[in-house]
Amino acid sequence: ITGIGAANGGNIYIDSRNDVSMLNNRLFASGEGELGEIIIGAEGTVTFDGPDSGAYSVLLSDNIGTSGNVKITAGNLEVLNGAQFTSSTIGPGNAGNVILDIEETARFEGVSPSGETPSAATSRVGPGGNGLAGDVRINARNLEVLDGAFLDSGTSGTGNAGNVMLDIEETARFDNGTASSSVIVTEDSAQGAAGNIRINARNLEVLIDCVLDSITLVIGYAGNVILDIEETARFDDSAVSSGALLGGEGNGGDVQLRAINAYLNNSAFFSSGFGQGDAGNLN
């Protein structure tokens, strides 16, 4: 823990020549000013397992500041059973970025035993916050988002959501998982624009109850969903969408797919512009 009760928080560094394993343990940077970064570097596998595991940079209310970035560089990454990486703000300031640079496979899988907490990487403006959410950026050879896990940059306060940017050398696979940029309704309401979802990969699999979306549930614009796939994109019982939901008002963004082969099976669909507002383009 760093920064509790302090004007500014320091950095948290972990540097390993082998593996890093965190079982129901947290790295936590918090405060009411400029927060430090959480930085992990490992030549082997970094594993966070369990709902009490994760890396959190949280800007508290009242004072102006910014939450720090969460950065992980590793051979492999496993985020399991409700573990999370989060940079967030519930005060008047911006959230940081979550940046994951993985040599081989980044895997997000499952939810907590209670079913309430998904394995996730997020940057958020929380209820009562006033600022910009950061980006979620993942560079890896392979990416797996499975069994309720999700990647998200969103706001449930006042300010714009960030982008989810995935650069994958081989296969990005979503199986009952989600990538989203969102503006979510809260008791205090929320205001802002959703960011973009961008996936660059050789192959993309979006399977069984998966959603790739940029959405607003209040007044604000949705972002674009851009899928740039070198070879095959496969969608099975899944959705790719941009627009407004549940009475939200705003324009939908563009939904763009480039691939050599594309398969849509079992009611999979692309959509832009549902809700109130102008539709974007389907390309």
PDB file of C-alpha atoms in Angstrom:
ATOM      1  CA  ILE A   1       0.000   0.000   0.000  1.00  0.00           C
ATOM      2  CA  THR A   2       1.242   3.465  -0.827  1.00  0.00           C
ATOM      3  CA  GLY A   3      -0.277   6.927  -0.516  1.00  0.00           C
ATOM      4  CA  ILE A   4      -3.001   6.388   2.093  1.00  0.00           C
ATOM      5  CA  GLY A   5      -3.590   9.792   3.697  1.00  0.00           C
ATOM      6  CA  ALA A   6      -0.734  11.344   1.711  1.00  0.00           C
ATOM      7  CA  ALA A   7      -0.849  14.261  -0.694  1.00  0.00           C
ATOM      8  CA  ASN A   8       0.971  12.250  -3.367  1.00  0.00           C
ATOM      9  CA  GLY A   9       1.594   8.527  -3.648  1.00  0.00           C
ATOM     10  CA  GLY A  10       4.845   6.788  -4.529  1.00  0.00           C
ATOM     11  CA  ASN A  11       5.427   4.048  -7.069  1.00  0.00           C
ATOM     12  CA  ILE A  12       5.184   0.319  -6.439  1.00  0.00           C
ATOM     13  CA  TYR A  13       7.809  -1.747  -8.279  1.00  0.00           C
ATOM     14  CA  ILE A  14       8.177  -5.521  -8.546  1.00  0.00           C
ATOM     15  CA  ASP A  15      11.094  -6.820 -10.632  1.00  0.00           C
ATOM     16  CA  SER A  16      11.532 -10.582 -11.041  1.00  0.00           C
ATOM     17  CA  ARG A  17      13.843 -12.758 -13.111  1.00  0.00           C
ATOM     18  CA  ASN A  18      11.305 -15.590 -12.776  1.00  0.00           C
ATOM     19  CA  ASP A  19       7.593 -15.694 -11.875  1.00  0.00           C
ATOM     20  CA  VAL A  20       5.377 -13.418  -9.784  1.00  0.00           C
ATOM     21  CA  SER A  21       2.401 -15.050  -8.064  1.00  0.00           C
ATOM     22  CA  MET A  22      -0.230 -13.134  -6.078  1.00  0.00           C
ATOM     23  CA  LEU A  23      -2.874 -15.332  -4.420  1.00  0.00           C
ATOM     24  CA  ASN A  24      -5.538 -13.213  -2.705  1.00  0.00           C
ATOM     25  CA  ASN A  25      -3.089 -10.338  -2.270  1.00  0.00           C
ATOM     26  CA  ARG A  26      -3.372  -6.764  -3.550  1.00  0.00           C
ATOM     27  CA  LEU A  27      -1.039  -4.002  -4.655  1.00  0.00           C
ATOM     28  CA  PHE A  28      -2.805  -0.751  -3.736  1.00  0.00           C
ATOM     29  CA  ALA A  29      -1.885   2.858  -4.548  1.00  0.00           C
ATOM     30  CA  SER A  30      -4.341   5.411  -3.213  1.00  0.00           C
ATOM     31  CA  GLY A  31      -4.466   9.021  -2.142  1.00  0.00           C
ATOM     32  CA  GLU A  32      -5.778  12.507  -2.833  1.00  0.00           C
ATOM     33  CA  GLY A  33      -3.116  13.919  -5.156  1.00  0.00           C
ATOM     34  CA  GLU A  34      -0.777  12.649  -7.846  1.00  0.00           C
ATOM     35  CA  LEU A  35      -0.600   8.893  -7.417  1.00  0.00           C
ATOM     36  CA  GLY A  36       2.366   6.778  -8.341  1.00  0.00           C
ATOM     37  CA  GLU A  37       2.430   3.897 -10.796  1.00  0.00           C
ATOM     38  CA  ILE A  38       2.207   0.171 -10.142  1.00  0.00           C
ATOM     39  CA  ILE A  39       4.886  -1.495 -12.257  1.00  0.00           C
ATOM     40  CA  ILE A  40       5.586  -5.238 -12.488  1.00  0.00           C
ATOM     41  CA  GLY A  41       8.298  -6.769 -14.632  1.00  0.00           C
ATOM     42  CA  ALA A  42       8.905 -10.521 -14.842  1.00  0.00           C
ATOM     43  CA  GLU A  43      10.686 -12.776 -17.303  1.00  0.00           C
ATOM     44  CA  GLY A  44       8.322 -15.636 -16.412  1.00  0.00           C
ATOM     45  CA  THR A  45       4.594 -15.725 -15.658  1.00  0.00           C
ATOM     46  CA  VAL A  46       2.717 -13.119 -13.622  1.00  0.00           C
ATOM     47  CA  THR A  47      -0.330 -14.667 -11.919  1.00  0.00           C
ATOM     48  CA  PHE A  48      -3.081 -12.916  -9.958  1.00  0.00           C
ATOM     49  CA  ASP A  49      -5.622 -15.404  -8.612  1.00  0.00           C
ATOM     50  CA  GLY A  50      -8.734 -14.741  -6.543  1.00  0.00           C
ATOM     51  CA  PRO A  51     -11.166 -11.879  -5.887  1.00  0.00           C
ATOM     52  CA  ASP A  52      -8.833 -10.322  -3.308  1.00  0.00           C
ATOM     53  CA  SER A  53      -5.970 -10.228  -5.814  1.00  0.00           C
ATOM     54  CA  GLY A  54      -5.066  -7.398  -8.119  1.00  0.00           C
ATOM     55  CA  ALA A  55      -3.323  -4.094  -8.697  1.00  0.00           C
ATOM     56  CA  TYR A  56      -5.360  -0.965  -7.878  1.00  0.00           C
ATOM     57  CA  SER A  57      -4.577   2.719  -8.312  1.00  0.00           C
ATOM     58  CA  VAL A  58      -7.468   4.748  -6.866  1.00  0.00           C
ATOM     59  CA  LEU A  59      -7.785   8.543  -6.683  1.00  0.00           C
ATOM     60  CA  LEU A  60      -9.960   9.386  -3.688  1.00  0.00           C
ATOM     61  CA  SER A  61     -12.568  12.131  -3.556  1.00  0.00           C
ATOM     62  CA  ASP A  62     -12.266  15.837  -2.653  1.00  0.00           C
ATOM     63  CA  ASN A  63      -8.744  16.684  -3.857  1.00  0.00           C
ATOM     64  CA  ILE A  64      -7.635  17.197  -7.460  1.00  0.00           C
ATOM     65  CA  GLY A  65      -5.125  14.721  -8.818  1.00  0.00           C
ATOM     66  CA  THR A  66      -4.615  11.743 -11.114  1.00  0.00           C
ATOM     67  CA  SER A  67      -4.509   8.043 -10.451  1.00  0.00           C
ATOM     68  CA  GLY A  68      -1.404   6.230 -11.621  1.00  0.00           C
ATOM     69  CA  ASN A  69      -0.874   3.763 -14.431  1.00  0.00           C
ATOM     70  CA  VAL A  70      -0.824   0.013 -13.913  1.00  0.00           C
ATOM     71  CA  LYS A  71       1.955  -1.460 -16.085  1.00  0.00           C
ATOM     72  CA  ILE A  72       2.908  -5.124 -16.419  1.00  0.00           C
ATOM     73  CA  THR A  73       5.639  -6.599 -18.593  1.00  0.00           C
ATOM     74  CA  ALA A  74       5.952 -10.398 -18.517  1.00  0.00           C
ATOM     75  CA  GLY A  75       6.450 -13.607 -20.452  1.00  0.00           C
ATOM     76  CA  ASN A  76       2.874 -14.699 -19.684  1.00  0.00           C
ATOM     77  CA  LEU A  77       0.004 -13.173 -17.718  1.00  0.00           C
ATOM     78  CA  GLU A  78      -2.814 -14.981 -15.875  1.00  0.00           C
ATOM     79  CA  VAL A  79      -5.676 -13.041 -14.238  1.00  0.00           C
ATOM     80  CA  LEU A  80      -8.022 -15.572 -12.667  1.00  0.00           C
ATOM     81  CA  ASN A  81     -11.126 -16.053 -10.522  1.00  0.00           C
ATOM     82  CA  GLY A  82     -12.029 -12.407  -9.992  1.00  0.00           C
ATOM     83  CA  ALA A  83      -8.579 -10.791  -9.850  1.00  0.00           C
ATOM     84  CA  GLN A  84      -8.463  -7.286 -11.347  1.00  0.00           C
ATOM     85  CA  PHE A  85      -6.142  -4.539 -12.601  1.00  0.00           C
ATOM     86  CA  THR A  86      -7.791  -1.150 -12.108  1.00  0.00           C
ATOM     87  CA  SER A  87      -6.878   2.516 -12.374  1.00  0.00           C
ATOM     88  CA  SER A  88      -9.813   4.661 -11.253  1.00  0.00           C
ATOM     89  CA  THR A  89     -10.940   7.992  -9.854  1.00  0.00           C
ATOM     90  CA  ILE A  90     -13.829   8.899  -7.584  1.00  0.00           C
ATOM     91  CA  GLY A  91     -12.608  12.496  -7.261  1.00  0.00           C
ATOM     92  CA  PRO A  92     -11.992  15.472  -9.574  1.00  0.00           C
ATOM     93  CA  GLY A  93      -9.178  14.006 -11.612  1.00  0.00           C
ATOM     94  CA  ASN A  94      -8.275  11.564 -14.362  1.00  0.00           C
ATOM     95  CA  ALA A  95      -7.838   7.824 -14.129  1.00  0.00           C
ATOM     96  CA  GLY A  96      -4.625   6.276 -15.396  1.00  0.00           C
ATOM     97  CA  ASN A  97      -3.985   3.640 -18.056  1.00  0.00           C
ATOM     98  CA  VAL A  98      -3.705  -0.115 -17.715  1.00  0.00           C
ATOM     99  CA  ILE A  99      -0.824  -1.187 -19.969  1.00  0.00           C
ATOM    100  CA  LEU A 100       0.031  -4.879 -20.389  1.00  0.00           C
ATOM    101  CA  ASP A 101       3.018  -5.869 -22.538  1.00  0.00           C
ATOM    102  CA  ILE A 102       3.103  -9.690 -22.666  1.00  0.00           C
ATOM    103  CA  GLU A 103       5.570 -11.714 -24.722  1.00  0.00           C
ATOM    104  CA  GLU A 104       3.382 -14.820 -25.090  1.00  0.00           C
ATOM    105  CA  THR A 105      -0.199 -15.194 -23.729  1.00  0.00           C
ATOM    106  CA  ALA A 106      -2.358 -12.851 -21.659  1.00  0.00           C
ATOM    107  CA  ARG A 107      -5.282 -14.783 -20.135  1.00  0.00           C
ATOM    108  CA  PHE A 108      -8.247 -13.338 -18.229  1.00  0.00           C
ATOM    109  CA  GLU A 109     -10.529 -16.087 -16.988  1.00  0.00           C
ATOM    110  CA  GLY A 110     -13.493 -16.556 -14.697  1.00  0.00           C
ATOM    111  CA  VAL A 111     -15.259 -14.736 -11.899  1.00  0.00           C
ATOM    112  CA  SER A 112     -15.007 -14.834  -8.118  1.00  0.00           C
ATOM    113  CA  PRO A 113     -16.556 -17.812  -6.268  1.00  0.00           C
ATOM    114  CA  SER A 114     -19.499 -15.557  -5.339  1.00  0.00           C
ATOM    115  CA  GLY A 115     -20.021 -14.728  -9.018  1.00  0.00           C
ATOM    116  CA  GLU A 116     -19.944 -10.982  -8.296  1.00  0.00           C
ATOM    117  CA  THR A 117     -16.419 -10.012  -9.385  1.00  0.00           C
ATOM    118  CA  PRO A 118     -15.071 -10.763 -12.874  1.00  0.00           C
ATOM    119  CA  SER A 119     -11.447 -11.123 -13.769  1.00  0.00           C
ATOM    120  CA  ALA A 120     -10.746  -7.814 -15.476  1.00  0.00           C
ATOM    121  CA  ALA A 121      -8.535  -4.957 -16.625  1.00  0.00           C
ATOM    122  CA  THR A 122     -10.326  -1.620 -16.237  1.00  0.00           C
ATOM    123  CA  SER A 123      -9.847   2.143 -16.147  1.00  0.00           C
ATOM    124  CA  ARG A 124     -12.869   3.953 -14.707  1.00  0.00           C
ATOM    125  CA  VAL A 125     -14.375   7.213 -13.533  1.00  0.00           C
ATOM    126  CA  GLY A 126     -16.480   6.074 -10.598  1.00  0.00           C
ATOM    127  CA  PRO A 127     -19.734   7.539  -9.219  1.00  0.00           C
ATOM    128  CA  GLY A 128     -19.092  11.133  -8.126  1.00  0.00           C
ATOM    129  CA  GLY A 129     -15.839  11.289 -10.096  1.00  0.00           C
ATOM    130  CA  ASN A 130     -15.130  14.090 -12.567  1.00  0.00           C
ATOM    131  CA  GLY A 131     -12.425  13.357 -15.081  1.00  0.00           C
ATOM    132  CA  LEU A 132     -11.315  11.152 -17.942  1.00  0.00           C
ATOM    133  CA  ALA A 133     -10.938   7.389 -17.816  1.00  0.00           C
ATOM    134  CA  GLY A 134      -7.675   6.029 -19.172  1.00  0.00           C
ATOM    135  CA  ASP A 135      -7.022   3.401 -21.829  1.00  0.00           C
ATOM    136  CA  VAL A 136      -6.721  -0.346 -21.483  1.00  0.00           C
ATOM    137  CA  ARG A 137      -3.866  -1.410 -23.772  1.00  0.00           C
ATOM    138  CA  ILE A 138      -2.684  -4.977 -24.288  1.00  0.00           C
ATOM    139  CA  ASN A 139       0.182  -6.102 -26.506  1.00  0.00           C
ATOM    140  CA  ALA A 140       0.658  -9.889 -26.629  1.00  0.00           C
ATOM    141  CA  ARG A 141       1.212 -12.858 -28.918  1.00  0.00           C
ATOM    142  CA  ASN A 142      -2.147 -14.336 -27.841  1.00  0.00           C
ATOM    143  CA  LEU A 143      -5.052 -12.971 -25.796  1.00  0.00           C
ATOM    144  CA  GLU A 144      -7.779 -15.006 -24.071  1.00  0.00           C
ATOM    145  CA  VAL A 145     -10.801 -13.411 -22.337  1.00  0.00           C
ATOM    146  CA  LEU A 146     -12.896 -16.278 -20.989  1.00  0.00           C
ATOM    147  CA  ASP A 147     -15.829 -17.265 -18.787  1.00  0.00           C
ATOM    148  CA  GLY A 148     -17.147 -13.877 -17.663  1.00  0.00           C
ATOM    149  CA  ALA A 149     -13.875 -11.918 -17.720  1.00  0.00           C
ATOM    150  CA  PHE A 150     -13.851  -8.445 -19.259  1.00  0.00           C
ATOM    151  CA  LEU A 151     -11.747  -5.528 -20.461  1.00  0.00           C
ATOM    152  CA  ASP A 152     -13.321  -2.103 -19.990  1.00  0.00           C
ATOM    153  CA  SER A 153     -12.731   1.627 -19.914  1.00  0.00           C
ATOM    154  CA  GLY A 154     -15.806   3.426 -18.666  1.00  0.00           C
ATOM    155  CA  THR A 155     -17.391   6.206 -16.696  1.00  0.00           C
ATOM    156  CA  SER A 156     -20.255   6.211 -14.231  1.00  0.00           C
ATOM    157  CA  GLY A 157     -19.373   9.793 -13.213  1.00  0.00           C
ATOM    158  CA  THR A 158     -18.739  12.906 -15.323  1.00  0.00           C
ATOM    159  CA  GLY A 159     -16.180  12.541 -18.092  1.00  0.00           C
ATOM    160  CA  ASN A 160     -15.318  10.484 -21.126  1.00  0.00           C
ATOM    161  CA  ALA A 161     -14.491   6.798 -21.142  1.00  0.00           C
ATOM    162  CA  GLY A 162     -11.161   5.721 -22.573  1.00  0.00           C
ATOM    163  CA  ASN A 163     -10.239   3.271 -25.320  1.00  0.00           C
ATOM    164  CA  VAL A 164      -9.624  -0.476 -25.290  1.00  0.00           C
ATOM    165  CA  MET A 165      -6.680  -1.105 -27.622  1.00  0.00           C
ATOM    166  CA  LEU A 166      -5.527  -4.666 -28.309  1.00  0.00           C
ATOM    167  CA  ASP A 167      -2.515  -5.471 -30.507  1.00  0.00           C
ATOM    168  CA  ILE A 168      -2.235  -9.263 -30.784  1.00  0.00           C
ATOM    169  CA  GLU A 169       0.310 -11.031 -32.990  1.00  0.00           C
ATOM    170  CA  GLU A 170      -1.601 -14.294 -33.360  1.00  0.00           C
ATOM    171  CA  THR A 171      -5.107 -14.927 -31.932  1.00  0.00           C
ATOM    172  CA  ALA A 172      -7.436 -12.786 -29.817  1.00  0.00           C
ATOM    173  CA  ARG A 173     -10.067 -15.124 -28.353  1.00  0.00           C
ATOM    174  CA  PHE A 174     -13.195 -14.049 -26.475  1.00  0.00           C
ATOM    175  CA  ASP A 175     -15.326 -16.925 -25.165  1.00  0.00           C
ATOM    176  CA  ASN A 176     -18.098 -15.675 -22.869  1.00  0.00           C
ATOM    177  CA  GLY A 177     -15.971 -12.576 -22.267  1.00  0.00           C
ATOM    178  CA  THR A 178     -16.328  -8.860 -23.024  1.00  0.00           C
ATOM    179  CA  ALA A 179     -14.368  -5.881 -24.330  1.00  0.00           C
ATOM    180  CA  SER A 180     -16.206  -2.601 -23.764  1.00  0.00           C
ATOM    181  CA  SER A 181     -15.982   1.172 -23.527  1.00  0.00           C
ATOM    182  CA  SER A 182     -19.039   2.399 -21.666  1.00  0.00           C
ATOM    183  CA  VAL A 183     -20.956   5.260 -20.081  1.00  0.00           C
ATOM    184  CA  ILE A 184     -23.069   3.696 -17.329  1.00  0.00           C
ATOM    185  CA  VAL A 185     -26.075   5.077 -15.451  1.00  0.00           C
ATOM    186  CA  THR A 186     -25.676   5.674 -11.713  1.00  0.00           C
ATOM    187  CA  GLU A 187     -27.835   7.282  -9.050  1.00  0.00           C
ATOM    188  CA  ASP A 188     -26.127  10.607  -9.788  1.00  0.00           C
ATOM    189  CA  SER A 189     -26.402   9.929 -13.518  1.00  0.00           C
ATOM    190  CA  ALA A 190     -23.338   9.982 -15.770  1.00  0.00           C
ATOM    191  CA  GLN A 191     -22.169  12.213 -18.610  1.00  0.00           C
ATOM    192  CA  GLY A 192     -19.600  11.674 -21.281  1.00  0.00           C
ATOM    193  CA  ALA A 193     -18.676   9.866 -24.467  1.00  0.00           C
ATOM    194  CA  ALA A 194     -17.652   6.247 -24.796  1.00  0.00           C
ATOM    195  CA  GLY A 195     -14.259   5.481 -26.284  1.00  0.00           C
ATOM    196  CA  ASN A 196     -13.190   3.203 -29.127  1.00  0.00           C
ATOM    197  CA  ILE A 197     -12.612  -0.538 -29.203  1.00  0.00           C
ATOM    198  CA  ARG A 198      -9.720  -1.383 -31.521  1.00  0.00           C
ATOM    199  CA  ILE A 199      -8.387  -4.903 -32.112  1.00  0.00           C
ATOM    200  CA  ASN A 200      -5.462  -5.655 -34.407  1.00  0.00           C
ATOM    201  CA  ALA A 201      -4.753  -9.387 -34.685  1.00  0.00           C
ATOM    202  CA  ARG A 202      -3.934 -12.192 -37.095  1.00  0.00           C
ATOM    203  CA  ASN A 203      -7.082 -14.077 -36.050  1.00  0.00           C
ATOM    204  CA  LEU A 204     -10.115 -13.109 -33.966  1.00  0.00           C
ATOM    205  CA  GLU A 205     -12.604 -15.443 -32.258  1.00  0.00           C
ATOM    206  CA  VAL A 206     -15.693 -13.971 -30.558  1.00  0.00           C
ATOM    207  CA  LEU A 207     -17.683 -16.906 -29.224  1.00  0.00           C
ATOM    208  CA  ILE A 208     -20.752 -17.799 -27.122  1.00  0.00           C
ATOM    209  CA  ASP A 209     -22.387 -14.827 -25.392  1.00  0.00           C
ATOM    210  CA  CYS A 210     -19.467 -12.479 -26.079  1.00  0.00           C
ATOM    211  CA  VAL A 211     -19.852  -8.748 -26.671  1.00  0.00           C
ATOM    212  CA  LEU A 212     -17.460  -6.231 -28.193  1.00  0.00           C
ATOM    213  CA  ASP A 213     -19.162  -2.875 -27.721  1.00  0.00           C
ATOM    214  CA  SER A 214     -18.920   0.876 -27.260  1.00  0.00           C
ATOM    215  CA  ILE A 215     -22.117   2.040 -25.547  1.00  0.00           C
ATOM    216  CA  THR A 216     -23.789   4.863 -23.666  1.00  0.00           C
ATOM    217  CA  LEU A 217     -26.715   4.438 -21.298  1.00  0.00           C
ATOM    218  CA  VAL A 218     -27.136   8.208 -20.801  1.00  0.00           C
ATOM    219  CA  ILE A 219     -26.588  11.304 -22.970  1.00  0.00           C
ATOM    220  CA  GLY A 220     -23.352  10.961 -24.903  1.00  0.00           C
ATOM    221  CA  TYR A 221     -21.801   9.525 -28.024  1.00  0.00           C
ATOM    222  CA  ALA A 222     -20.738   5.941 -28.501  1.00  0.00           C
ATOM    223  CA  GLY A 223     -17.296   5.255 -29.921  1.00  0.00           C
ATOM    224  CA  ASN A 224     -16.141   3.140 -32.850  1.00  0.00           C
ATOM    225  CA  VAL A 225     -15.461  -0.596 -32.900  1.00  0.00           C
ATOM    226  CA  ILE A 226     -12.574  -1.260 -35.298  1.00  0.00           C
ATOM    227  CA  LEU A 227     -11.471  -4.835 -36.011  1.00  0.00           C
ATOM    228  CA  ASP A 228      -8.407  -5.096 -38.230  1.00  0.00           C
ATOM    229  CA  ILE A 229      -7.773  -8.832 -38.755  1.00  0.00           C
ATOM    230  CA  GLU A 230      -5.072 -10.200 -41.051  1.00  0.00           C
ATOM    231  CA  GLU A 231      -6.665 -13.596 -41.671  1.00  0.00           C
ATOM    232  CA  THR A 232      -9.865 -15.002 -40.098  1.00  0.00           C
ATOM    233  CA  ALA A 233     -12.543 -13.379 -37.931  1.00  0.00           C
ATOM    234  CA  ARG A 234     -15.091 -15.779 -36.442  1.00  0.00           C
ATOM    235  CA  PHE A 235     -18.258 -14.715 -34.589  1.00  0.00           C
ATOM    236  CA  ASP A 236     -20.514 -17.340 -32.986  1.00  0.00           C
ATOM    237  CA  ASP A 237     -23.576 -16.440 -30.871  1.00  0.00           C
ATOM    238  CA  SER A 238     -21.994 -13.034 -30.163  1.00  0.00           C
ATOM    239  CA  ALA A 239     -22.406  -9.313 -30.855  1.00  0.00           C
ATOM    240  CA  VAL A 240     -20.317  -6.373 -32.070  1.00  0.00           C
ATOM    241  CA  SER A 241     -22.104  -3.086 -31.467  1.00  0.00           C
ATOM    242  CA  SER A 242     -21.973   0.677 -30.963  1.00  0.00           C
ATOM    243  CA  GLY A 243     -24.866   2.844 -29.776  1.00  0.00           C
ATOM    244  CA  ALA A 244     -27.185   3.912 -26.949  1.00  0.00           C
ATOM    245  CA  LEU A 245     -29.051   1.523 -24.630  1.00  0.00           C
ATOM    246  CA  LEU A 246     -31.975   1.719 -22.206  1.00  0.00           C
ATOM    247  CA  GLY A 247     -33.122   5.229 -23.096  1.00  0.00           C
ATOM    248  CA  GLY A 248     -29.654   6.611 -23.690  1.00  0.00           C
ATOM    249  CA  GLU A 249     -29.349   9.476 -26.161  1.00  0.00           C
ATOM    250  CA  GLY A 250     -26.434   9.756 -28.505  1.00  0.00           C
ATOM    251  CA  ASN A 251     -25.040   8.815 -31.887  1.00  0.00           C
ATOM    252  CA  GLY A 252     -23.688   5.380 -32.594  1.00  0.00           C
ATOM    253  CA  GLY A 253     -20.122   5.009 -33.749  1.00  0.00           C
ATOM    254  CA  ASP A 254     -18.843   3.082 -36.752  1.00  0.00           C
ATOM    255  CA  VAL A 255     -18.389  -0.683 -36.710  1.00  0.00           C
ATOM    256  CA  GLN A 256     -15.568  -1.708 -39.033  1.00  0.00           C
ATOM    257  CA  LEU A 257     -14.225  -5.158 -39.909  1.00  0.00           C
ATOM    258  CA  ARG A 258     -11.362  -5.958 -42.236  1.00  0.00           C
ATOM    259  CA  ALA A 259     -10.444  -9.620 -42.722  1.00  0.00           C
ATOM    260  CA  ILE A 260      -9.669 -12.158 -45.448  1.00  0.00           C
ATOM    261  CA  ASN A 261     -12.292 -14.558 -44.024  1.00  0.00           C
ATOM    262  CA  ALA A 262     -15.290 -13.715 -41.817  1.00  0.00           C
ATOM    263  CA  TYR A 263     -17.837 -16.137 -40.352  1.00  0.00           C
ATOM    264  CA  LEU A 264     -21.047 -15.162 -38.520  1.00  0.00           C
ATOM    265  CA  ASN A 265     -22.838 -18.146 -36.975  1.00  0.00           C
ATOM    266  CA  ASN A 266     -25.727 -18.847 -34.577  1.00  0.00           C
ATOM    267  CA  SER A 267     -27.360 -15.402 -34.498  1.00  0.00           C
ATOM    268  CA  ALA A 268     -24.108 -13.444 -34.267  1.00  0.00           C
ATOM    269  CA  PHE A 269     -24.650  -9.840 -35.368  1.00  0.00           C
ATOM    270  CA  PHE A 270     -23.117  -6.400 -35.937  1.00  0.00           C
ATOM    271  CA  SER A 271     -25.061  -3.256 -34.972  1.00  0.00           C
ATOM    272  CA  SER A 272     -24.617   0.505 -34.891  1.00  0.00           C
ATOM    273  CA  GLY A 273     -27.036   3.204 -33.779  1.00  0.00           C
ATOM    274  CA  PHE A 274     -29.614   1.409 -31.645  1.00  0.00           C
ATOM    275  CA  GLY A 275     -31.319   3.757 -29.177  1.00  0.00           C
ATOM    276  CA  GLN A 276     -31.924   7.482 -29.757  1.00  0.00           C
ATOM    277  CA  GLY A 277     -29.563   9.243 -32.119  1.00  0.00           C
ATOM    278  CA  ASP A 278     -27.947   8.831 -35.526  1.00  0.00           C
ATOM    279  CA  ALA A 279     -26.538   5.477 -36.532  1.00  0.00           C
ATOM    280  CA  GLY A 280     -22.926   5.020 -37.451  1.00  0.00           C
ATOM    281  CA  ASN A 281     -21.649   3.077 -40.451  1.00  0.00           C
ATOM    282  CA  LEU A 282     -21.183  -0.669 -40.856  1.00  0.00           C
ATOM    283  CA  ASN A 283     -18.115  -1.262 -42.983  1.00  0.00           C
TER     284      ASN A 283
END
